[in-house]
XYZ file of C-alpha atoms in Angstrom:
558
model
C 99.531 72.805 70.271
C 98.928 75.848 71.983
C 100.345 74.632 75.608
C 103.604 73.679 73.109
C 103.566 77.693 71.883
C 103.553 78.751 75.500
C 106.681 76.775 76.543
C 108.247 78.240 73.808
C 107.074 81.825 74.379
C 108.329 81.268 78.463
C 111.801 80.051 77.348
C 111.653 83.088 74.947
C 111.214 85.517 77.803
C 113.453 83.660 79.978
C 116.394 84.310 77.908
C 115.112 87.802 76.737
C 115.377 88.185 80.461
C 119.178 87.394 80.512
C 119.917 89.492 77.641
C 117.656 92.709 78.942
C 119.483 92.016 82.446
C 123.186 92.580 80.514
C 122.226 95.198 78.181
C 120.762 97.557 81.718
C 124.488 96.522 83.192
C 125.810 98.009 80.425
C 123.956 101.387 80.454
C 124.080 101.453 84.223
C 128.519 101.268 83.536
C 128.432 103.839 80.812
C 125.842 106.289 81.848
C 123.766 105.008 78.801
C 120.386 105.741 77.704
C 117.949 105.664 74.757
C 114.820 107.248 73.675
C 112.427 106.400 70.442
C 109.737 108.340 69.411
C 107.295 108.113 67.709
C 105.321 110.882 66.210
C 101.318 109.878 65.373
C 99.324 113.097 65.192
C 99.971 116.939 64.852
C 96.996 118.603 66.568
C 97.478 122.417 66.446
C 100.411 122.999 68.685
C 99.611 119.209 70.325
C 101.964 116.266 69.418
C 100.387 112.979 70.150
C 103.581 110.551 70.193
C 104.293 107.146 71.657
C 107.845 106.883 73.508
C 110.124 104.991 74.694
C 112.319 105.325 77.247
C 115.216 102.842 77.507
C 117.576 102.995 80.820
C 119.180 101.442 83.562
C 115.876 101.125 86.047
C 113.501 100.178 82.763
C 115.752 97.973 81.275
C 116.431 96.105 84.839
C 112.855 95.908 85.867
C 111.736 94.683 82.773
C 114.446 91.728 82.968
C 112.697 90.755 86.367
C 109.238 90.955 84.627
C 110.231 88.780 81.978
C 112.005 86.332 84.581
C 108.981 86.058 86.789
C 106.670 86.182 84.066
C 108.413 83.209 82.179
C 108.477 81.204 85.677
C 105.184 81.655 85.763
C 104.021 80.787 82.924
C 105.678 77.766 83.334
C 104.516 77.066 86.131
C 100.624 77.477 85.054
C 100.957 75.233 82.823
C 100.630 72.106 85.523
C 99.050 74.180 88.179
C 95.686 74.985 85.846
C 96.781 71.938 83.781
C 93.051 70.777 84.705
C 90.955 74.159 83.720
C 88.532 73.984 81.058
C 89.358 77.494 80.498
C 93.058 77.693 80.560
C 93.547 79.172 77.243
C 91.334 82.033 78.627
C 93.848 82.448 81.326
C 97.154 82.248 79.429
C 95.627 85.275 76.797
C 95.096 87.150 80.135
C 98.371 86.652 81.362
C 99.980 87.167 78.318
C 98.071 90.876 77.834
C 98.854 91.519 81.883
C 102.376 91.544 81.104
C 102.307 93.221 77.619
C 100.464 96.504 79.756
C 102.941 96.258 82.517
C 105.700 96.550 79.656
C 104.147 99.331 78.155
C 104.079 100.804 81.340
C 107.217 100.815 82.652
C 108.981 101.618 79.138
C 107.407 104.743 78.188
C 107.834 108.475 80.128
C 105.059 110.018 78.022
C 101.427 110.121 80.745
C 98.905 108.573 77.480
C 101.307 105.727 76.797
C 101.253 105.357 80.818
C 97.645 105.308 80.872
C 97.710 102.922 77.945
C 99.473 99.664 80.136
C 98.027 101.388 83.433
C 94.628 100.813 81.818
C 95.278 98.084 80.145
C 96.726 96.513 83.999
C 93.087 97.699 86.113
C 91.056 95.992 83.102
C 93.158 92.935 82.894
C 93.278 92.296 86.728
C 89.404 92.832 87.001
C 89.178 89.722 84.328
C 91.928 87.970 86.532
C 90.445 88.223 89.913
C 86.921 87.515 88.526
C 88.279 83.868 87.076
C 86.742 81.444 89.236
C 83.080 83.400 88.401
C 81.445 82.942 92.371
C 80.190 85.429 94.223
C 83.222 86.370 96.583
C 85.526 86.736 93.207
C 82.735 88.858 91.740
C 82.525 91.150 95.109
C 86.457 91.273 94.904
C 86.820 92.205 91.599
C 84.061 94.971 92.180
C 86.065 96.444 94.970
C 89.672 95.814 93.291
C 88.063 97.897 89.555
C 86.460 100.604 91.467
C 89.711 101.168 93.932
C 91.689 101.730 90.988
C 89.822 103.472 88.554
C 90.168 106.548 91.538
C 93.902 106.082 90.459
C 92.950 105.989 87.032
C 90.979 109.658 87.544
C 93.717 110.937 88.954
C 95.892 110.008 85.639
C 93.058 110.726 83.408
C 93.217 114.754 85.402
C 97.128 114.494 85.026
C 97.158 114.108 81.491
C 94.374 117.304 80.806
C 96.604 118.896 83.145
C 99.834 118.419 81.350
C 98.012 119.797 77.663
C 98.881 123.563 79.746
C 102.307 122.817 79.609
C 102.504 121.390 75.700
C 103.542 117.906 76.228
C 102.424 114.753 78.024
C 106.047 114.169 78.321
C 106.521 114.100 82.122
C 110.212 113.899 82.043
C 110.204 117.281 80.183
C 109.995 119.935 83.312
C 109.665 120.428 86.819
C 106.006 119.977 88.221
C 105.946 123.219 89.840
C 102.162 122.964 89.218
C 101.234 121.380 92.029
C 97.905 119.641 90.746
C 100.057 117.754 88.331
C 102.088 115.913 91.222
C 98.918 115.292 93.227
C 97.568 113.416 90.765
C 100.410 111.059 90.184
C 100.452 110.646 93.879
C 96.924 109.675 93.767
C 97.599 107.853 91.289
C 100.350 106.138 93.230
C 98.397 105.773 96.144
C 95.950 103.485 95.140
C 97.680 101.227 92.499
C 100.169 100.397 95.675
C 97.368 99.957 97.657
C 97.789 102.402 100.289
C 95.722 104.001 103.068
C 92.669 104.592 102.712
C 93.124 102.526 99.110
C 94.321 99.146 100.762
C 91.415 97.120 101.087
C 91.373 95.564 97.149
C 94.836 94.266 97.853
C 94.108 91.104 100.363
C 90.569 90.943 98.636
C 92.107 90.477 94.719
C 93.499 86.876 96.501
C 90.492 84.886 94.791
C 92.595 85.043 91.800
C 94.350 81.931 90.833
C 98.105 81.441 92.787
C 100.377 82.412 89.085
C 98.528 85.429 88.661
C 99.045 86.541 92.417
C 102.537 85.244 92.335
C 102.919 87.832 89.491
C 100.587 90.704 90.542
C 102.323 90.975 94.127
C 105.682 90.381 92.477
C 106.752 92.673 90.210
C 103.176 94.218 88.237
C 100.018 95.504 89.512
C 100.742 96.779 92.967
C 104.441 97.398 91.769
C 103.415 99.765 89.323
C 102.284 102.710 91.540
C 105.746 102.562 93.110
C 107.660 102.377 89.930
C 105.976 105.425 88.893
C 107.409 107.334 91.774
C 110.707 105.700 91.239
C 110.796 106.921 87.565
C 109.622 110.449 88.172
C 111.087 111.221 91.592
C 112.958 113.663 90.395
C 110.539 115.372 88.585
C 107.319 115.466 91.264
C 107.341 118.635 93.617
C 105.905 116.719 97.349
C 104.384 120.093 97.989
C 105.883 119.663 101.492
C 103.586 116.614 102.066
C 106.761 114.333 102.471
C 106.370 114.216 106.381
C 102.383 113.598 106.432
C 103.113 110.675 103.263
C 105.602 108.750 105.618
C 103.045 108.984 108.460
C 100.379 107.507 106.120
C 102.934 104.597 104.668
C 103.836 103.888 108.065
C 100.191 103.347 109.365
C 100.050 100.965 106.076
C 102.702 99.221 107.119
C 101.634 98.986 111.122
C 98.292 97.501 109.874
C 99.146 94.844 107.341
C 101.939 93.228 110.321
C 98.874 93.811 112.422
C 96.322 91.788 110.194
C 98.834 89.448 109.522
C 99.423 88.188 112.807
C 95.579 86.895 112.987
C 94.896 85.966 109.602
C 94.980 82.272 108.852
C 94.489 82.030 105.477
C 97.469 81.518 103.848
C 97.574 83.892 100.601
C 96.302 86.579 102.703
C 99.006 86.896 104.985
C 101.808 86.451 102.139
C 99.578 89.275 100.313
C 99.480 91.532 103.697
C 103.395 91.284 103.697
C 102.757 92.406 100.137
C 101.188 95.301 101.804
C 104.125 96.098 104.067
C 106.800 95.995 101.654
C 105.153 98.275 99.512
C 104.612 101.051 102.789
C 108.544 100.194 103.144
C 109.344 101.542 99.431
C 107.118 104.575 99.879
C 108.388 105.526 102.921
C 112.136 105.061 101.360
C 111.317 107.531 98.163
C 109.446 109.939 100.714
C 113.229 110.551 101.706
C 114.656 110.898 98.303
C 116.051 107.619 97.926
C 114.998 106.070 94.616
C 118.393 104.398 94.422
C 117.585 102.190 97.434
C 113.482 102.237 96.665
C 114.179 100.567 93.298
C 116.728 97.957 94.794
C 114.633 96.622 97.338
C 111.705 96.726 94.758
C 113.652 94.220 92.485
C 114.642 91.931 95.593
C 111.006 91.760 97.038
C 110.000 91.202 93.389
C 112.302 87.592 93.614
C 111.486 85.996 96.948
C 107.425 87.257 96.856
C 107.504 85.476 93.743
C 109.196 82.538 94.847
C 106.531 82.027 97.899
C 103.671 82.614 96.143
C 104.663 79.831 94.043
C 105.805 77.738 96.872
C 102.126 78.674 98.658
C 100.690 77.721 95.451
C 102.169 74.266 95.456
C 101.102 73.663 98.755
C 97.524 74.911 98.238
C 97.627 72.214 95.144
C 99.127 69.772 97.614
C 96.321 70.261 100.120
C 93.455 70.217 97.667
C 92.189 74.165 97.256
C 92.801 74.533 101.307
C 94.415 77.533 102.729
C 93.465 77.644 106.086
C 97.267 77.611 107.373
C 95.328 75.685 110.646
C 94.735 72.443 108.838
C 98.885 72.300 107.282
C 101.435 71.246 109.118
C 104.393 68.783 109.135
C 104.991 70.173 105.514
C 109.016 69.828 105.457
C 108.442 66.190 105.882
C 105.909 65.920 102.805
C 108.009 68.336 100.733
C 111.431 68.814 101.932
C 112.803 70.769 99.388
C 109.695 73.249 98.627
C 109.725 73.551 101.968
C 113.273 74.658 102.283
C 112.781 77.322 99.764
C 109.689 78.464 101.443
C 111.485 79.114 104.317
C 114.367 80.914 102.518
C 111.836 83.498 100.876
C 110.373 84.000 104.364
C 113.715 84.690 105.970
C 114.140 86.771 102.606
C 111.403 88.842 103.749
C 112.629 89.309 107.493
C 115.769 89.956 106.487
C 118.496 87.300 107.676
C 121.556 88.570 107.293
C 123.709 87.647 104.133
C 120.498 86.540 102.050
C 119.107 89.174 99.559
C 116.642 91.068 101.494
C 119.295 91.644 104.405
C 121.001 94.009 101.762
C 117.904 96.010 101.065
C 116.453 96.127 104.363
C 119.483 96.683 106.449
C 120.684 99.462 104.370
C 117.365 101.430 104.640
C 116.930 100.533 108.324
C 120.135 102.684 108.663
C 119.307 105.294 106.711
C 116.120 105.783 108.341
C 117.573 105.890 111.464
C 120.319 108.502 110.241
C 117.859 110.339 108.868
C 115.700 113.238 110.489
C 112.631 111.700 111.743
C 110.452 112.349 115.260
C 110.495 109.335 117.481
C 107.000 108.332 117.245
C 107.965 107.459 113.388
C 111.034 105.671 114.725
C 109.159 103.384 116.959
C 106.176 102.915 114.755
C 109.113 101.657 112.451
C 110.309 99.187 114.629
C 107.604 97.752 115.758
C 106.237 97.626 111.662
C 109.519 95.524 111.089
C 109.070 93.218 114.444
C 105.427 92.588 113.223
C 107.115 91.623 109.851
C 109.595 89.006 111.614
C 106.841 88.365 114.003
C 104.222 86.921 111.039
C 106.597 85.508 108.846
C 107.894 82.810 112.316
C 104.198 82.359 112.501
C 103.752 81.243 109.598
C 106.571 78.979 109.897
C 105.361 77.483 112.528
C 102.002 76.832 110.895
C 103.603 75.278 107.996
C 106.694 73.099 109.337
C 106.086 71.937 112.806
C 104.744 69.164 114.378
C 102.789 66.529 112.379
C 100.486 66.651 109.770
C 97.068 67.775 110.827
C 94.848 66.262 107.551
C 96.249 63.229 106.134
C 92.789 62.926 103.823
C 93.549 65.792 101.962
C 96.616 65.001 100.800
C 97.092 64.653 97.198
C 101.041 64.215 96.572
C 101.472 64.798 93.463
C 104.829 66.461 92.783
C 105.340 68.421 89.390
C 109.078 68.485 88.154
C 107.994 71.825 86.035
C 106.948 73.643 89.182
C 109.970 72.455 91.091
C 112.381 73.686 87.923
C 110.500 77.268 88.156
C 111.053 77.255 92.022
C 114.301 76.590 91.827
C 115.701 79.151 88.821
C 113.718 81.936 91.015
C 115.645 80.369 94.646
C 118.990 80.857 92.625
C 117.612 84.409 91.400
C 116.961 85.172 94.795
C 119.858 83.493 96.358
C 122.736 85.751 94.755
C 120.962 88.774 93.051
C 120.814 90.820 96.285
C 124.392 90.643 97.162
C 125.931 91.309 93.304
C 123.261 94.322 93.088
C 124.704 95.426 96.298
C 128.106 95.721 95.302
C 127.093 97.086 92.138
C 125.215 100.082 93.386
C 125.585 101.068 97.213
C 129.238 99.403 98.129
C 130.278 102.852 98.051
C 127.462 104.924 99.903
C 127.015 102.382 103.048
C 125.596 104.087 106.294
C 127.486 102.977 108.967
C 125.830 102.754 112.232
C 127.077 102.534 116.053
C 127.371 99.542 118.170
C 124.555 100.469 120.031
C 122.020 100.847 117.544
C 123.181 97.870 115.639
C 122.616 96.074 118.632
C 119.217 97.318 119.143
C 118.094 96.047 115.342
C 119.349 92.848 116.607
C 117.097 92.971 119.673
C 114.238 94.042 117.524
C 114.542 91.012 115.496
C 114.684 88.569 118.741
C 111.434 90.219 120.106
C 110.029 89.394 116.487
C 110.742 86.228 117.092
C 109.694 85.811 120.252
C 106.341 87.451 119.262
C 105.872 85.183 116.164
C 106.232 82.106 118.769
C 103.508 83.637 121.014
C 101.328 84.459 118.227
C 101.368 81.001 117.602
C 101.148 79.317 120.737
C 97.937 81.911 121.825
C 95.672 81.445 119.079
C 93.060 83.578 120.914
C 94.777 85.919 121.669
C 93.048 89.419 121.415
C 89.527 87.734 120.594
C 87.892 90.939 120.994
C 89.486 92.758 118.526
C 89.762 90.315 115.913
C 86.217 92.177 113.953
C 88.189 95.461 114.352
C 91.494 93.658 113.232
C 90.462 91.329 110.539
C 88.331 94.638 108.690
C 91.779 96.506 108.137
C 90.712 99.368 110.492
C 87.000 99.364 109.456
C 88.305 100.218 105.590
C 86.000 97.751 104.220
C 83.274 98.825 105.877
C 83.803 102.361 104.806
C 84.309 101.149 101.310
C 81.390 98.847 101.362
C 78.852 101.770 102.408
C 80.764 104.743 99.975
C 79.869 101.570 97.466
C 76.228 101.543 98.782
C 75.786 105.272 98.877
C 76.977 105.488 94.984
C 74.903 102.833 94.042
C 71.893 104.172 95.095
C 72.704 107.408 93.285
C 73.096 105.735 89.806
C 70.484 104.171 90.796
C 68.299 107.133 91.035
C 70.083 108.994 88.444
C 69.057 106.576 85.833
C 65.515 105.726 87.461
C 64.624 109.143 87.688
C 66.656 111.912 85.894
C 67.366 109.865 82.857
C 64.388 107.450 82.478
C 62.238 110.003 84.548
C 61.215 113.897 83.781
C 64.176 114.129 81.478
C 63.094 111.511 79.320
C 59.721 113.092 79.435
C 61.177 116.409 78.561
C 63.896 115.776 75.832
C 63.216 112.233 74.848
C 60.760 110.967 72.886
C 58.787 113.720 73.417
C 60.941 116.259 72.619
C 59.068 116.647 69.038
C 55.480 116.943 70.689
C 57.137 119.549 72.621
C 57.898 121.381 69.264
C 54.710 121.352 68.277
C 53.226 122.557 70.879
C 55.202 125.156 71.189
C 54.214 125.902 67.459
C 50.542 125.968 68.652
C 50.934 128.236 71.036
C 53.034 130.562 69.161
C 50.000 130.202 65.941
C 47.575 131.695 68.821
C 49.361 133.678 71.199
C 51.983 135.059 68.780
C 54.701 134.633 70.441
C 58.225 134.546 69.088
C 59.565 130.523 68.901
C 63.064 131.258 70.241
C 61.438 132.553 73.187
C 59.890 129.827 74.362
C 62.740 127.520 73.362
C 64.790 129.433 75.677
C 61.943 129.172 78.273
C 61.792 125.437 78.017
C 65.737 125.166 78.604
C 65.615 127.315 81.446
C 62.936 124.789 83.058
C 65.019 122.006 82.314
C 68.276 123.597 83.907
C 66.130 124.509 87.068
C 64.774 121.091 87.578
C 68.249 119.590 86.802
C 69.849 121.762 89.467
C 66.623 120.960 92.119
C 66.857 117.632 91.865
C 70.982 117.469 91.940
């Protein structure tokens, strides 16, 4: 009965999805926009009010959610068809996308807080599912990365009560502080450097959930954020040092990419990239273009996580891309669209990320930028064509490694949800194109159109040696495969805080402070009564002086 209320709640969102997709047309063509409030508690000169803000980019984003959230659904519904606990996992999924809704919809920092809570929580449960021990070291790393982004929200809103209102969309941040916390914020929700190690280890979640969470939620949400209240943060002139930072991101994930073989991993380190490639597009002011290629990544890094996901069911749990394969002669038709996403991602021309990624490629290059950033650029997008033919390769060619593993067992519900997310993907990018930038395209000279177009042939070409020299760089792979020694940095800051809970609780709390304000806190009155019946001595005094001992021990020990 319950599997029979989730269809029904999917095909609700699905068409809630068409409707919400019309209704942001029409505010985007009349310059239309809406805001409820409501009003829950006067504190002094403090109003504590949830809000709504309903516009073009909330109204279109939450259409995509509700898309990918109803293919998804859908989609879980055969893929965990044989979990014990798959109620447990629908109620997860279901609250996941209820936060990212409350999110997105609301410019007031507590209802923010609320769904970005609500998301860190949620994800922790999600990535944990499987209950072994590298799920429980991955959520571990994936809650404590983002509660720093939660601080930095939690400091935002006290920050804001100067100013009157938690209403960011109310002033300018001129106060600095303010817009350093969102960034922080930002920072490590998306996943960036020094943050980006919890991204490629939350993959021990199930495939739907990671279809969704690198799609158009979790990691999404730092860079909606920005999006939204672009306008409203002061950089504090750290625009230039920010691009460097998203560009290293980006240089990485190709990097780790190009020697990872699991097959989740590298789909999640594009993940990675793409979000680097947002940043680095509002770093210049361009929220327009930031937001469009947010909604077109959203589409086709749905539509292969799914695909992935059906091949990971086809090959029994394995993801070692080493052992696939011969795949487009299995599954022709999966395979196709697994193909389109990835060319999606690289950018072919005429298919939906070509729009996006062409346009900003221009832009970037029109725009004032030192040539080490240029080049870094490049070679971050040759590393993305370069990974994605790899992986192609992997996948498609030559014959099938492991016939023993096969288990062909083709869903028509999976193939429906692939294919309404292929047609998504297939035409969105061009119509959003000429909705939004046919007026405001960069044109670019022969020459450096041309040299784009070599770029992408030496990503090819790179992709094809990747593939053929498995060894390649053998040496480096411990330096490679450890993002940059992040998660060993992460695992010892982990270590080092540990131990100092550890011997906060062991000895400040269950130690002399126990002893001095616990249980015997009353013997300690009376003996300070004794001493007072003999020595007369005034009480308060030697309250005072037993404080005073406290504070100094406190303050020795810390």
């Amino acid at each position: 009965m319950m599997l029979y209320n989730l269809l029904i709640l999917s095909i609700i969102m699905f068409l809630f999805s068409f409707v919400f997709i019309l209704y942001s047309l029409y505010m985007y063509m009349e310059l239309f926009y809406l805001i409820l409030e409501w009003d829950i508690l006067y504190f002094m000169s403090m109003k504590f009010s949830y809000m709504l803000f309903l516009d073009f980019y909330s109204m279109m984003f939450l259409s995509i959610i509700m898309l990918i959230s109803s293919m998804v659904m859908l989609y879980s519904l055969e893929y965990m068809n044989f979990d014990k606990t798959i109620m447990r996992f629908n109620y997860l999924l279901i609250l996941f996308i209820i936060s990212m809704c409350l999110m997105i919809l609301s410019p007031s920092i507590l209802s923010i807080m609320l769904g970005w809570d609500g998301l860190g929580l949620i994800s922790y449960c999600l990535v944990i599912y499987y209950h072994s021990m590298v799920s429980l070291n991955s959520g571990m790393l994936t809650i404590m990365c983002n509660r720093l982004g939660d601080i930095g929200l939690l400091m935002g809103i006290c920050l804001c009560s100067i100013y009157g209102s938690w209403n960011l969309m109310l002033y300018w941040f001129d106060f600095s502080l303010i817009s350093l916390m969102l960034i922080l914020s930002a920072l490590t929700k998306s996943a960036q450097m020094p943050f980006s190690s919890w991204l490629p280890a939350a993959m021990t979640a199930p495939t739907p959930v990671s279809s969704l969470v690198h799609s158009s939620t979790l990691v999404t949400a730092g860079v909606y954020l920005l999006i939204r209240f672009n306008n409203f943060i002061n950089y504090m002139n750290l625009n230039i040092y920010l691009l460097y930072l998203f560009i290293l991101t980006m240089f990485m994930s190709g990097i780790m990419a190009n020697f990872e073989f699991d097959l989740k991993k590298i789909i999640a380190l594009s993940t990675l990239s793409q979000l680097s490639f947002m940043m680095m597009v509002l770093m210049i002011n361009m929220n327009e273009l930031a937001f469009f290629h947010l909604i077109i990544h959203a589409l086709f890094k749905s539509l292969m996580f799914l695909c992935a996901g059906d091949f990971i069911h086809f090959m029994n749990g394995d993801q070692d891309i080493r052992n696939y394969k011969g795949m487009i002669y299995m599954y022709p038709l999966k395979s196709l669209i697994m193909m389109f996403s990835l060319f999606s991602l690289m950018g072919f021309p005429y298919l939906s990320g070509f729009y996006s990624k062409d346009l900003i490629i221009e832009i970037m290059m029109n725009y004032k930028l030192s040539n080490l950033f240029i080049y870094m650029f490049f070679f971050s997008m040759l590393l993305t064509i370069s990974y994605s033919v790899r992986l192609i390769m992997f996948l498609m060619m030559n014959n099938f490694n492991f016939m023993s593993y096969m288990n062909y067992n083709s869903s028509v519900i999976m193939i429906i949800c692939m294919f309404i997310l292929f047609n998504y993907m297939i035409f969105y990018g061009y119509n959003f194109f000429n909705l939004m930038f046919n007026k405001f395209y960069f044109f670019m000279m022969m020459l450096d159109k041309l040299l784009v177009l070599e770029f992408y042939m030496l990503g090819i070409y790179l992709g094809l040696y990747f593939y053929l020299n498995k060894l390649i760089m053998y040496n480096m792979m411990f330096f490679i495969s450890n993002m940059f020694f992040l998660n060993n940095f992460f695992k010892i800051i982990y270590l080092d805080m540990f131990k100092f809970i550890y011997k906060y609780e062991f000895v400040i709390e269950k130690g002399w402070m126990e002893w001095m304000m616990g249980l015997y806190f009353k013997k300690m009155i009376n003996l300070l009564y004794y001493i007072k019946f003999y020595n007369k001595i005034e009480l308060n005094y030697l309250i005072l002086l037993y404080f005073l001992m406290i504070l100094f021990l406190f303050f020795m020990i810390m």
